[in-house]
CSV table of C-alpha atoms in Angstrom, one decimal:
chain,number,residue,atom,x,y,z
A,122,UNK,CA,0.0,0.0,0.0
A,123,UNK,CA,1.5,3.3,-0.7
A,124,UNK,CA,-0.4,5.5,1.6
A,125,UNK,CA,-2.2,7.2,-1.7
A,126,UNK,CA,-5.9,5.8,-2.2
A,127,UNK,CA,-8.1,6.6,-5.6
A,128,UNK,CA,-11.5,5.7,-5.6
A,129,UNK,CA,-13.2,4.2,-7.2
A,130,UNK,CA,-11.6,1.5,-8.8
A,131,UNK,CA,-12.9,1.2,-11.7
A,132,UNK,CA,-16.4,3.1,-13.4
A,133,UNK,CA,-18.0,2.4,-16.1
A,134,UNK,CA,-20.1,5.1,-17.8
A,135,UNK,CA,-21.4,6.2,-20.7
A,136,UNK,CA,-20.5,9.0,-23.3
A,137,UNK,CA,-21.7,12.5,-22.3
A,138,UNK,CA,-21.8,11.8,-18.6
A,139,UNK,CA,-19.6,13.2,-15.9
A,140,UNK,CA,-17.5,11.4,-13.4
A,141,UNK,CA,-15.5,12.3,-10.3
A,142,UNK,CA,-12.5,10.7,-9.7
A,143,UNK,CA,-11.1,10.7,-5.9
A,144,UNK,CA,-7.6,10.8,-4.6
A,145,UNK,CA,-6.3,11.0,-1.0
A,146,UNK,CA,-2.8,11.7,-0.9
A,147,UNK,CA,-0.2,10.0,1.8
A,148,UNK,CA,-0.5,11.6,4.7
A,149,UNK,CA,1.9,14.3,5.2
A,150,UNK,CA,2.1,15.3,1.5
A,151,UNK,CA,1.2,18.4,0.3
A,152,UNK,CA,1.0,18.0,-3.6
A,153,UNK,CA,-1.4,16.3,-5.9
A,154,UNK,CA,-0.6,15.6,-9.0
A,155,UNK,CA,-3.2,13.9,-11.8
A,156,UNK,CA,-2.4,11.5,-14.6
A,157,UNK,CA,-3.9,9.6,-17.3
A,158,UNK,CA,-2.4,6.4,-19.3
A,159,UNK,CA,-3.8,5.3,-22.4
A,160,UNK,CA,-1.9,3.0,-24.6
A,161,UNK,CA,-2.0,5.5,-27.5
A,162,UNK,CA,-0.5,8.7,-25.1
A,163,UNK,CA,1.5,6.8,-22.7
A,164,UNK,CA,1.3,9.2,-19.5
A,165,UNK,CA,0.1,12.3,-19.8
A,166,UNK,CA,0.4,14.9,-17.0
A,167,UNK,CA,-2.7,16.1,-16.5
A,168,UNK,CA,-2.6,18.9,-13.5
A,169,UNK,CA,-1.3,19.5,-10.1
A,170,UNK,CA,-2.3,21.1,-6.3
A,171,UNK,CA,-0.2,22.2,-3.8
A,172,UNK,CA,-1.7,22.9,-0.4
A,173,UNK,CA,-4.8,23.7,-1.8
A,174,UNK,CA,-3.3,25.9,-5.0
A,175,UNK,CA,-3.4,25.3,-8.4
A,176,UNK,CA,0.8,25.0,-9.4
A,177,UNK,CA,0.7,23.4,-13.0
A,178,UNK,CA,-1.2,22.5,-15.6
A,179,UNK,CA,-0.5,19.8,-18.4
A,180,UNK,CA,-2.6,18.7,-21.3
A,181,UNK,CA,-6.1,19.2,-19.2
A,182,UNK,CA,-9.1,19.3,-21.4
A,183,UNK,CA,-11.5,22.4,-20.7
A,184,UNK,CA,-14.1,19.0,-20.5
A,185,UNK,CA,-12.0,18.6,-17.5
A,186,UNK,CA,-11.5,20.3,-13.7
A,187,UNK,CA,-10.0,19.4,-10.3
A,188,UNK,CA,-9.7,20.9,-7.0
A,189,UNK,CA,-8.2,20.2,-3.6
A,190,UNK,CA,-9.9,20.7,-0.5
A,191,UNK,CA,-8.6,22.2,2.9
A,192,UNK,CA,-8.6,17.9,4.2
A,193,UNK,CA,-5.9,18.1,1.1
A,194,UNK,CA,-7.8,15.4,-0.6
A,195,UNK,CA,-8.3,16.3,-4.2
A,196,UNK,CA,-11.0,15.4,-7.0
A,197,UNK,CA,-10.7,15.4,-10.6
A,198,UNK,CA,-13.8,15.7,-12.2
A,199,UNK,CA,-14.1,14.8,-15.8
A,200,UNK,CA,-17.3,15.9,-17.9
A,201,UNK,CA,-19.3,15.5,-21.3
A,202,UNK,CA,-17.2,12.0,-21.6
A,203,UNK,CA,-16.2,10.4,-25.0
A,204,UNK,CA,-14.9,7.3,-25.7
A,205,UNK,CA,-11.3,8.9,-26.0
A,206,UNK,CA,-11.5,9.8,-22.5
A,207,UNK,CA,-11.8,5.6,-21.3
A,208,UNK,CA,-7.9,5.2,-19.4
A,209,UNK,CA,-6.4,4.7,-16.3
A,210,UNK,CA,-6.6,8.2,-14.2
A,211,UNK,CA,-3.4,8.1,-11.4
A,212,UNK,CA,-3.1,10.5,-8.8
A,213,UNK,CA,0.6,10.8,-7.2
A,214,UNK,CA,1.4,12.8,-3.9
A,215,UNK,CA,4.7,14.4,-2.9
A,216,UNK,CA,6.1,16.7,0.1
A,217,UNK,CA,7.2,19.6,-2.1
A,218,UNK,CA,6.1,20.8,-5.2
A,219,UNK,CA,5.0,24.8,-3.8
A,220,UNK,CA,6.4,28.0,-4.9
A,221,UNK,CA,10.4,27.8,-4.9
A,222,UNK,CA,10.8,24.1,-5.1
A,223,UNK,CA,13.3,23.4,-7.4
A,224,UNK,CA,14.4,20.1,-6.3
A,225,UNK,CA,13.8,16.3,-7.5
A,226,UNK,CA,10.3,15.5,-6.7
A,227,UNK,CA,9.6,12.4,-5.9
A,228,UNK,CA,6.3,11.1,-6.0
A,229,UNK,CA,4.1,8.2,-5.0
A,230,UNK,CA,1.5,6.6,-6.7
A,231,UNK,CA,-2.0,5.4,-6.1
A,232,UNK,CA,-3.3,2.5,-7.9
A,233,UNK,CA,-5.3,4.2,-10.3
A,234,UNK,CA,-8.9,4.5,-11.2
A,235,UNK,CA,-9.7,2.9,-14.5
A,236,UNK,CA,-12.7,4.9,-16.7
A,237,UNK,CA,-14.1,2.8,-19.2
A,238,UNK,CA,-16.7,5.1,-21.4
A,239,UNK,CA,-19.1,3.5,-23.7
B,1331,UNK,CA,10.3,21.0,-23.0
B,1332,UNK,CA,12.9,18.0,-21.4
B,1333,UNK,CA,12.1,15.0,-23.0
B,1334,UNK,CA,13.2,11.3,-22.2
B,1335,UNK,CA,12.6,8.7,-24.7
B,1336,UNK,CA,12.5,4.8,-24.3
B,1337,UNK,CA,13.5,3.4,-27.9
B,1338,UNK,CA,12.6,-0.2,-26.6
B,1339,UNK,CA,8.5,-1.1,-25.9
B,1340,UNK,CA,9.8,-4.4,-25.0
B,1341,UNK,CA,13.1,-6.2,-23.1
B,1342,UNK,CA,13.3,-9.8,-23.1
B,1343,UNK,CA,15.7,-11.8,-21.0
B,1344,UNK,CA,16.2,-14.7,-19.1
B,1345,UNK,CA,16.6,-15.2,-15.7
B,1346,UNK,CA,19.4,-15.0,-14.3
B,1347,UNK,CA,20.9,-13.2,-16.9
B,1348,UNK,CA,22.2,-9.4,-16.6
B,1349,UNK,CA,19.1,-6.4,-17.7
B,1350,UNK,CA,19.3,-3.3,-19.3
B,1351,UNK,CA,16.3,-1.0,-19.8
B,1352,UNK,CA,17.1,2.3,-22.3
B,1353,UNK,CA,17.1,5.5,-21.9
B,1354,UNK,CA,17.7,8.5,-23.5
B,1355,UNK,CA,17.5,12.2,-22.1
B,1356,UNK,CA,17.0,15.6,-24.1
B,1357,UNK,CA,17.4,18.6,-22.1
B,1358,UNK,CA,18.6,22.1,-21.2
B,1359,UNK,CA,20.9,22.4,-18.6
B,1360,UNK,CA,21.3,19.5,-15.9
B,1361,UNK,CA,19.4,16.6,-16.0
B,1362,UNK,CA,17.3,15.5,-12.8
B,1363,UNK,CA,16.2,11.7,-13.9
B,1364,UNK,CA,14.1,8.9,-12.8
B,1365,UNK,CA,13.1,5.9,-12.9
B,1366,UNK,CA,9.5,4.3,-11.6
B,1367,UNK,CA,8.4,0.8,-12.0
B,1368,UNK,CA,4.5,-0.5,-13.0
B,1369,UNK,CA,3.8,-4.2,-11.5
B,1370,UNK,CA,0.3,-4.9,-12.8
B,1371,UNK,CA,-2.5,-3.5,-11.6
B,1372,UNK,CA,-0.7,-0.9,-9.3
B,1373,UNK,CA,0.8,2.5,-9.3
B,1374,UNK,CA,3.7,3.2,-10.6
B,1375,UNK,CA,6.6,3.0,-7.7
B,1376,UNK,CA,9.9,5.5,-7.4
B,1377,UNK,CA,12.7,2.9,-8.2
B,1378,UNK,CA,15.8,5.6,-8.2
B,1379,UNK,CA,16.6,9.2,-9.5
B,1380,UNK,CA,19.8,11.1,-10.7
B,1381,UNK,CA,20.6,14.9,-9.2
B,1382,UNK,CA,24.1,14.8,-9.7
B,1383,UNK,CA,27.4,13.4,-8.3
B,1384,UNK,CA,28.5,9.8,-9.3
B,1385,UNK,CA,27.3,8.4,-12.4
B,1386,UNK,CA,26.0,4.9,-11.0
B,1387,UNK,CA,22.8,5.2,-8.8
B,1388,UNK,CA,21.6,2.6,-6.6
B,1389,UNK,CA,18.2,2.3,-6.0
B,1390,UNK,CA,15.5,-0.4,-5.0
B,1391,UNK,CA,14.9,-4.2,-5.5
B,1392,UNK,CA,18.7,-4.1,-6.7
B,1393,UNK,CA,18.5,-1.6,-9.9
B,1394,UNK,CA,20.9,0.9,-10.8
B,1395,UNK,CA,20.9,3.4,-13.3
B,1396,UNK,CA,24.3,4.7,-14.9
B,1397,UNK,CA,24.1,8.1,-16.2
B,1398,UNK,CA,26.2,9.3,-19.3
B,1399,UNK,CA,26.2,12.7,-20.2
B,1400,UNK,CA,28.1,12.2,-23.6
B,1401,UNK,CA,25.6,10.2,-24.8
B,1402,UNK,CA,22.4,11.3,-22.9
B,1403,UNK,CA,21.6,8.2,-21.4
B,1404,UNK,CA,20.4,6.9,-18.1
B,1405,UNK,CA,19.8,3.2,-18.3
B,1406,UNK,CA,18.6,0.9,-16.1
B,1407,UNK,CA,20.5,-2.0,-15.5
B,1408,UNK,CA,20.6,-5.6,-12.7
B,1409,UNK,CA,23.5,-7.6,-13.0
B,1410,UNK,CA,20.5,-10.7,-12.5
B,1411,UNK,CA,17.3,-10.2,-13.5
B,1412,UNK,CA,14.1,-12.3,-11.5
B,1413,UNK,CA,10.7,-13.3,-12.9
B,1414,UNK,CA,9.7,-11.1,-10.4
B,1415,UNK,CA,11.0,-8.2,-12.3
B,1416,UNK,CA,8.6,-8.2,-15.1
B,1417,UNK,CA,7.2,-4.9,-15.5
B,1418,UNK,CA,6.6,-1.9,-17.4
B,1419,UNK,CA,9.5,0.4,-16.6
B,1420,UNK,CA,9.3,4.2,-16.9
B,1421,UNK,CA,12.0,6.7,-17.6
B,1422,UNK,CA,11.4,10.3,-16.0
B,1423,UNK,CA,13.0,13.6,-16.7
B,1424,UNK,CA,12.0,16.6,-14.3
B,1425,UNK,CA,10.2,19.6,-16.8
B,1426,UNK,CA,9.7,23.3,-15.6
B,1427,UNK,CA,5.3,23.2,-16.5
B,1428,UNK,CA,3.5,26.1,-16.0
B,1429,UNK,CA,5.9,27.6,-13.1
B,1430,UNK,CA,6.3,24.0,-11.5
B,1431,UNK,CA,8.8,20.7,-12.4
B,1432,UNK,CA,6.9,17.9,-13.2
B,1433,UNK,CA,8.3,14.7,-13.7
B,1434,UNK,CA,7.4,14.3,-17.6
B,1435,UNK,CA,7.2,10.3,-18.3
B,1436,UNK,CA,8.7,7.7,-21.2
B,1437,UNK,CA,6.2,5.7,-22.5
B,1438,UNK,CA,7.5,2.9,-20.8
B,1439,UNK,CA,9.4,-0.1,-21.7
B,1440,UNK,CA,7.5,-3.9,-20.6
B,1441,UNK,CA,10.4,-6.0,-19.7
B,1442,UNK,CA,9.5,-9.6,-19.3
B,1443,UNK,CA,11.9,-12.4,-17.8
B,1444,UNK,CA,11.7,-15.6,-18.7
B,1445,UNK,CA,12.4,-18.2,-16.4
C-alpha cells in the first residue's frame, strides 16, 4: 500500500456523462498531482495542487477540472465523456512541489482508477 | 520542454541473466532523472533518481541506473534479473510546466523475464 488511495476503482459510464474521480494523498504530503495512461499517449500529466493551490497544468481538457480541499484530498472531475476519455486516471502525492521548489520530486503513486466510457 | 525517450516497448531476457532498460534524455541544462516501475495492476513505484554526483545510482529491489552525459543516457541496468521483475518500466526527466517541475514520463518499456 502506498499510503495514496483513488477511488473508485474502476467506473463504467457512458458517453456525455460526468465522473468524479477521488484521490487522497499519503499523509503528510502536500502536492497532488493527476495523470492519465492510455496505450496511445502513454502518461500524460494532467494537472497538479499544492496545499490547496493550483501549481501546474499539463494537457487538461477544458471537459476537465479538479480541486483540492482544505482535508488536502483532491478530486478530478471529468465531464461531457467520450470514448477517448476511457484510461487509467493516477493520482501521485509528494512533500514539495509549492512555490520555490526546485528540487527532484519524488512522487508516489496510487493504484489508479480505471474509466471505461461507452 | 525536457524529454526522455524509451527506444525499446519491449526487453526480453532470461533469468538470471544481466538487464538493461534504455534510456535517453533531451534537455537544457542539468538533468534531474528517474526511474518508476508499473507491477500490474498498481501505481507506478519510485525505483531511483539522478541529481548529480557519481554516475552509477543505486536504487530499489537491486537496480541501478548509470548516467552518461556524452551520450544522454540513463539506463537501467541488474546484473540478475528475476521473474519477479517483469514490469513496465518508466524513464522520467524533471520539466519546468506552468511555473512547477513535473516529472514528464517515457512511455514505458514492458520488460519480461523468462524463467
Amino acid at each position: 500500500d502506498s499510503g495514496v488511495t483513488q477511488t473508485p476503482k474502476h467506473l463504467i459510464t457512458a458517453t456525455g456523462q460526468r465522473v468524479t474521480l477521488r484521490c487522497s494523498p499519503r499523509s503528510g504530503d502536500l502536492s497532488v498531482y493527476w495523470y492519465q495512461q492510455s496505450l496511445d499517449q502513454g502518461l500524460q500529466f494532467l494537472i497538479q495542487y499544492y496545499n490547496g493551490e493550483e501549481r501546474a497544468k499539463g494537457n487538461i481538457l477544458e471537459r476537465f477540472s479538479a480541486q483540492q480541499f482544505p482535508d488536502l484530498h483532491s478530486e478530478l472531475n471529468l465531464s461531457s465523456l467520450e470514448l477517448g476519455d476511457s484510461a487509467l486516471y493516477f493520482c501521485a502525492s509528494s512533500t514539495q512541489g509549492g512555490t520555490g521548489f526546485s528540487g527532484a520530486n519524488v512522487l508516489t503513486f496510487g493504484a489508479g482508477s480505471r474509466l471505461t466510457v461507452l | 520542454a525536457q524529454s526522455v525517450a524509451q527506444p525499446e516497448d519491449q526487453v526480453n531476457v532470461a533469468e538470471g541473466n544481466p538487464l538493461t532498460v534504455k534510456c535517453t534524455y533531451s534537455v537544457s541544462g542539468n538533468p534531474y532523472l528517474f526511474w518508476y516501475v508499473q507491477y500490474p495492476n498498481r501505481g507506478l513505484q519510485f525505483l531511483l533518481k539522478y541529481i548529480t554526483g557519481d554516475n552509477l545510482v543505486k536504487g530499489s529491489y537491486g537496480f541501478e541506473a548509470e548516467f552518461n552525459k556524452s551520450q544522454t543516457s540513463f539506463h537501467l541496468k541488474k546484473p540478475s534479473a528475476l521473474v519477479s521483475d517483469s514490469a513496465l518500466y518508466f524513464c522520467a526527466v524533471r520539466d519546468m510546466t506552468g511555473g512547477s517541475y513535473i516529472p514528464t514520463f517515457g512511455r514505458g518499456t514492458s520488460l519480461i523475464v523468462h524463467p
